[in-house]
Short mmCIF file of C-alpha atoms in Angstrom, two decimals:
data_model
loop_
_atom_site.label_atom_id
_atom_site.label_comp_id
_atom_site.label_asym_id
_atom_site.label_seq_id
_atom_site.Cartn_x
_atom_site.Cartn_y
_atom_site.Cartn_z
CA UNK M 12 -0.63 2.05 12.36
CA UNK M 13 -2.07 -0.49 14.75
CA UNK M 14 -4.47 -3.38 14.37
CA UNK M 15 -6.81 -2.62 17.29
CA UNK M 16 -10.12 -3.10 15.52
CA UNK M 17 -12.90 -5.67 15.37
CA UNK M 18 -12.01 -7.90 12.42
CA UNK M 19 -15.37 -9.68 12.43
CA UNK M 20 -17.31 -6.41 12.22
CA UNK M 21 -14.95 -5.05 9.59
CA UNK M 22 -15.20 -8.22 7.50
CA UNK M 23 -18.99 -8.00 7.54
CA UNK M 24 -18.76 -4.40 6.32
CA UNK M 25 -16.86 -5.54 3.21
CA UNK M 26 -20.14 -6.87 1.82
CA UNK M 27 -21.84 -3.52 2.43
CA UNK M 28 -21.87 -0.62 -0.07
CA UNK M 29 -18.93 0.97 1.73
CA UNK M 30 -18.21 4.29 3.40
CA UNK M 31 -18.76 7.12 0.87
CA UNK M 32 -15.73 9.23 -0.01
CA UNK M 33 -17.51 12.40 1.09
CA UNK M 34 -17.83 10.98 4.61
CA UNK M 35 -14.07 10.54 4.85
CA UNK M 36 -13.51 13.98 3.33
CA UNK M 37 -15.76 15.57 5.96
CA UNK M 38 -14.24 13.59 8.87
CA UNK M 39 -12.24 15.94 11.10
CA UNK M 40 -10.22 13.09 12.61
CA UNK M 41 -7.94 12.86 9.59
CA UNK M 42 -6.76 16.46 9.94
CA UNK M 43 -6.03 15.87 13.62
CA UNK M 44 -3.47 13.16 12.90
CA UNK M 45 0.15 14.33 13.17
CA UNK M 46 1.73 15.08 9.80
CA UNK M 47 4.99 13.21 9.18
CA UNK M 48 7.08 14.48 6.25
CA UNK M 49 8.57 11.77 4.03
CA UNK M 50 12.35 11.29 4.13
CA UNK M 51 14.66 12.75 1.52
CA UNK M 52 16.56 9.49 1.04
CA UNK M 53 15.65 6.31 -0.84
CA UNK M 54 12.23 4.80 -0.15
CA UNK M 55 11.13 1.22 -0.87
CA UNK M 56 7.41 1.05 -1.67
CA UNK M 57 5.86 -2.42 -1.48
CA UNK M 58 2.67 -3.21 -3.40
CA UNK M 59 0.95 -6.57 -3.14
CA UNK M 60 -0.47 -6.03 -6.64
CA UNK M 61 0.21 -3.48 -9.38
CA UNK M 62 -2.07 -0.51 -8.56
CA UNK M 63 -1.83 -0.81 -4.76
CA UNK M 64 0.94 1.79 -4.77
CA UNK M 65 -1.29 4.23 -6.65
CA UNK M 66 -4.40 3.64 -4.54
CA UNK M 67 -2.56 3.61 -1.22
CA UNK M 68 0.51 5.84 -1.56
CA UNK M 69 0.33 7.63 -4.89
CA UNK M 70 -0.15 11.14 -3.52
CA UNK M 71 2.89 10.84 -1.29
CA UNK M 72 5.02 9.27 -4.02
CA UNK M 73 4.63 12.52 -5.96
CA UNK M 74 6.29 14.36 -3.06
CA UNK M 75 9.28 12.05 -2.61
CA UNK M 76 12.56 13.67 -3.61
CA UNK M 77 14.83 10.65 -3.27
CA UNK M 78 15.04 7.46 -5.29
CA UNK M 79 12.04 5.13 -5.20
CA UNK M 80 12.30 1.36 -5.37
CA UNK M 81 8.85 -0.06 -6.12
CA UNK M 82 8.33 -3.74 -5.33
CA UNK M 83 5.30 -5.42 -6.89
CA UNK M 84 4.94 -8.68 -5.02
CA UNK M 85 2.52 -10.31 -7.47
CA UNK M 86 1.67 -9.53 -11.07
CA UNK M 87 -2.01 -9.11 -10.20
CA UNK M 88 -2.85 -11.93 -12.56
CA UNK M 89 -5.69 -13.19 -10.37
CA UNK M 90 -7.80 -10.04 -10.58
CA UNK M 91 -9.93 -11.29 -13.50
CA UNK M 92 -10.14 -15.11 -13.22
CA UNK M 93 -12.17 -15.42 -16.43
CA UNK M 94 -9.27 -14.02 -18.52
CA UNK M 95 -5.85 -15.59 -19.25
CA UNK M 96 -3.48 -14.89 -16.36
CA UNK M 97 -0.59 -14.01 -18.68
CA UNK M 98 -2.67 -11.44 -20.51
CA UNK M 99 -3.78 -9.79 -17.26
CA UNK M 100 -0.22 -9.71 -15.92
CA UNK M 101 1.04 -8.01 -19.09
CA UNK M 102 -1.77 -5.44 -19.03
CA UNK M 103 -1.19 -4.58 -15.40
CA UNK M 104 2.57 -4.27 -15.92
CA UNK M 105 1.96 -1.78 -18.74
CA UNK M 106 -0.54 0.16 -16.61
CA UNK M 107 2.00 0.28 -13.80
CA UNK M 108 4.68 1.82 -16.00
CA UNK M 109 2.27 4.50 -17.22
CA UNK M 110 1.20 5.27 -13.64
CA UNK M 111 4.78 5.57 -12.45
CA UNK M 112 5.55 7.91 -15.32
CA UNK M 113 3.00 10.30 -13.81
CA UNK M 114 3.71 9.71 -10.12
CA UNK M 115 7.47 9.29 -9.96
CA UNK M 116 9.11 10.46 -13.19
CA UNK M 117 12.49 11.19 -11.61
CA UNK M 118 14.23 8.12 -10.20
CA UNK M 119 12.05 5.04 -9.80
CA UNK M 120 12.98 1.41 -10.34
CA UNK M 121 10.48 -1.43 -10.37
CA UNK M 122 11.12 -4.89 -8.94
CA UNK M 123 8.60 -7.57 -9.94
CA UNK M 124 8.81 -10.61 -7.66
CA UNK M 125 6.20 -12.75 -9.48
CA UNK M 126 4.84 -14.33 -6.30
CA UNK M 127 1.50 -15.99 -7.13
CA UNK M 128 -1.51 -13.69 -6.80
CA UNK M 129 -3.81 -14.60 -3.86
CA UNK M 130 -1.01 -16.71 -2.30
CA UNK M 131 1.39 -14.18 -0.80
CA UNK M 132 0.90 -15.59 2.69
CA UNK M 133 2.42 -18.91 1.66
CA UNK M 134 5.57 -17.06 0.53
CA UNK M 135 5.83 -14.60 3.41
CA UNK M 136 9.23 -15.75 4.69
CA UNK M 137 10.69 -15.64 1.19
CA UNK M 138 9.24 -12.16 0.70
CA UNK M 139 10.72 -10.97 4.00
CA UNK M 140 14.18 -12.13 2.93
CA UNK M 141 13.89 -10.47 -0.47
CA UNK M 142 12.70 -7.19 0.99
CA UNK M 143 15.36 -7.15 3.72
CA UNK M 144 18.06 -7.66 1.08
CA UNK M 145 16.66 -4.84 -1.08
CA UNK M 146 16.41 -2.46 1.88
CA UNK M 147 20.05 -3.03 2.75
CA UNK M 148 21.31 -2.87 -0.83
CA UNK M 149 19.53 0.39 -1.60
CA UNK M 150 20.27 2.11 1.70
CA UNK M 151 16.55 2.79 2.09
CA UNK M 152 15.51 5.31 4.73
CA UNK M 153 11.91 4.11 4.80
CA UNK M 154 9.82 1.11 3.78
CA UNK M 155 6.15 1.56 2.87
CA UNK M 156 3.70 -1.32 2.52
CA UNK M 157 0.01 -2.26 2.73
CA UNK M 158 -1.77 -2.11 6.09
CA UNK M 159 -1.49 -5.39 8.00
CA UNK M 160 -5.18 -5.22 8.93
CA UNK M 161 -6.56 -4.34 5.50
CA UNK M 162 -8.72 -7.50 5.36
CA UNK M 163 -7.13 -8.62 2.09
CA UNK M 164 -4.89 -11.64 2.60
CA UNK M 165 -2.23 -10.55 0.09
CA UNK M 166 -2.17 -6.99 1.46
CA UNK M 167 -1.78 -8.20 5.03
CA UNK M 168 0.97 -10.73 4.20
CA UNK M 169 2.91 -8.11 2.21
CA UNK M 170 2.57 -5.66 5.08
CA UNK M 171 3.81 -8.19 7.64
CA UNK M 172 6.77 -9.17 5.49
CA UNK M 173 7.71 -5.52 4.92
CA UNK M 174 7.50 -4.74 8.63
CA UNK M 175 9.73 -7.71 9.47
CA UNK M 176 12.23 -6.74 6.78
CA UNK M 177 12.31 -3.14 7.98
CA UNK M 178 13.03 -4.29 11.54
CA UNK M 179 15.95 -6.34 10.25
CA UNK M 180 17.25 -3.33 8.32
CA UNK M 181 16.73 -1.00 11.28
CA UNK M 182 14.47 1.47 9.44
CA UNK M 183 10.84 2.57 9.93
CA UNK M 184 7.96 0.99 8.06
CA UNK M 185 4.80 2.91 7.17
CA UNK M 186 1.58 1.12 6.25
CA UNK M 187 -1.09 2.43 3.89
CA UNK M 188 -4.72 1.25 3.86
CA UNK M 189 -6.75 0.39 0.79
CA UNK M 190 -9.74 -1.76 1.74
CA UNK M 191 -9.95 -0.03 5.12
CA UNK M 192 -11.39 3.04 3.39
CA UNK M 193 -14.28 0.81 2.30
CA UNK M 194 -15.13 -0.97 5.55
CA UNK M 195 -14.00 1.69 8.03
CA UNK M 196 -16.60 4.06 9.52
CA UNK M 197 -15.94 7.69 10.35
CA UNK M 198 -18.23 7.53 13.38
CA UNK M 199 -16.27 4.51 14.63
CA UNK M 200 -12.84 4.70 12.98
CA UNK M 201 -10.84 1.50 12.63
CA UNK M 202 -7.91 3.00 14.59
CA UNK M 203 -5.72 2.03 11.67
CA UNK M 204 -4.39 5.51 11.10
CA UNK M 205 -1.48 6.68 13.23
CA UNK M 206 -0.16 9.51 11.10
CA UNK M 207 -0.58 11.13 7.72
CA UNK M 208 1.72 12.51 5.07
CA UNK M 209 1.37 16.22 4.34
CA UNK M 210 -1.03 16.95 1.47
CA UNK M 211 0.48 17.02 -1.99
CA UNK M 212 0.95 20.50 -3.45
CA UNK M 213 -1.61 21.56 -6.04
CA UNK M 214 -0.47 21.37 -9.69
CA UNK M 215 0.74 24.60 -11.21
CA UNK M 216 -2.20 26.65 -12.40
CA UNK M 217 -4.66 24.76 -10.21
CA UNK M 218 -7.23 26.70 -8.26
CA UNK M 219 -7.50 26.72 -4.45
#
């Protein structure tokens, strides 16, 4: 994915109602992107906050056949400032484990780095070192992380750190969008999408 888009226009769109899901579903540009099958070997999935992996890469995680190493950079404790941070972190950790039980029941290990929520950018170099070490130790074939132009500071910093770590490890890095689906427009796409994973197979017994 590339970052050739108008950040000022995109940032203004964040305050708007957002692009409806049915507009993206009807957009023919998505089907025209080349499909890239995920690797069979270990994959490191980076999430700035618990739930990013579900929102951004959950459908593809179901298809992965190799081991998954999920890195949650923060505990997501800043998502509800009016509630105790420790309580939110515990709730989100429990939600994450339940989500992974559905998405990746085979071989998935979680690494919680406990970097402060909303402050990933200040710890970007540290995060790069940690991710590079994990990529080498696990023999990862692919690193996946948030889009570096997602217009969320934590998402972008996590994406940059993952890309730098992947370069050091000599492996590819894919980026998944989250907020881009909100501020992007189908009539003027953000040019954030370079490829797509093949669609997940329908559950057994599901209709067409």
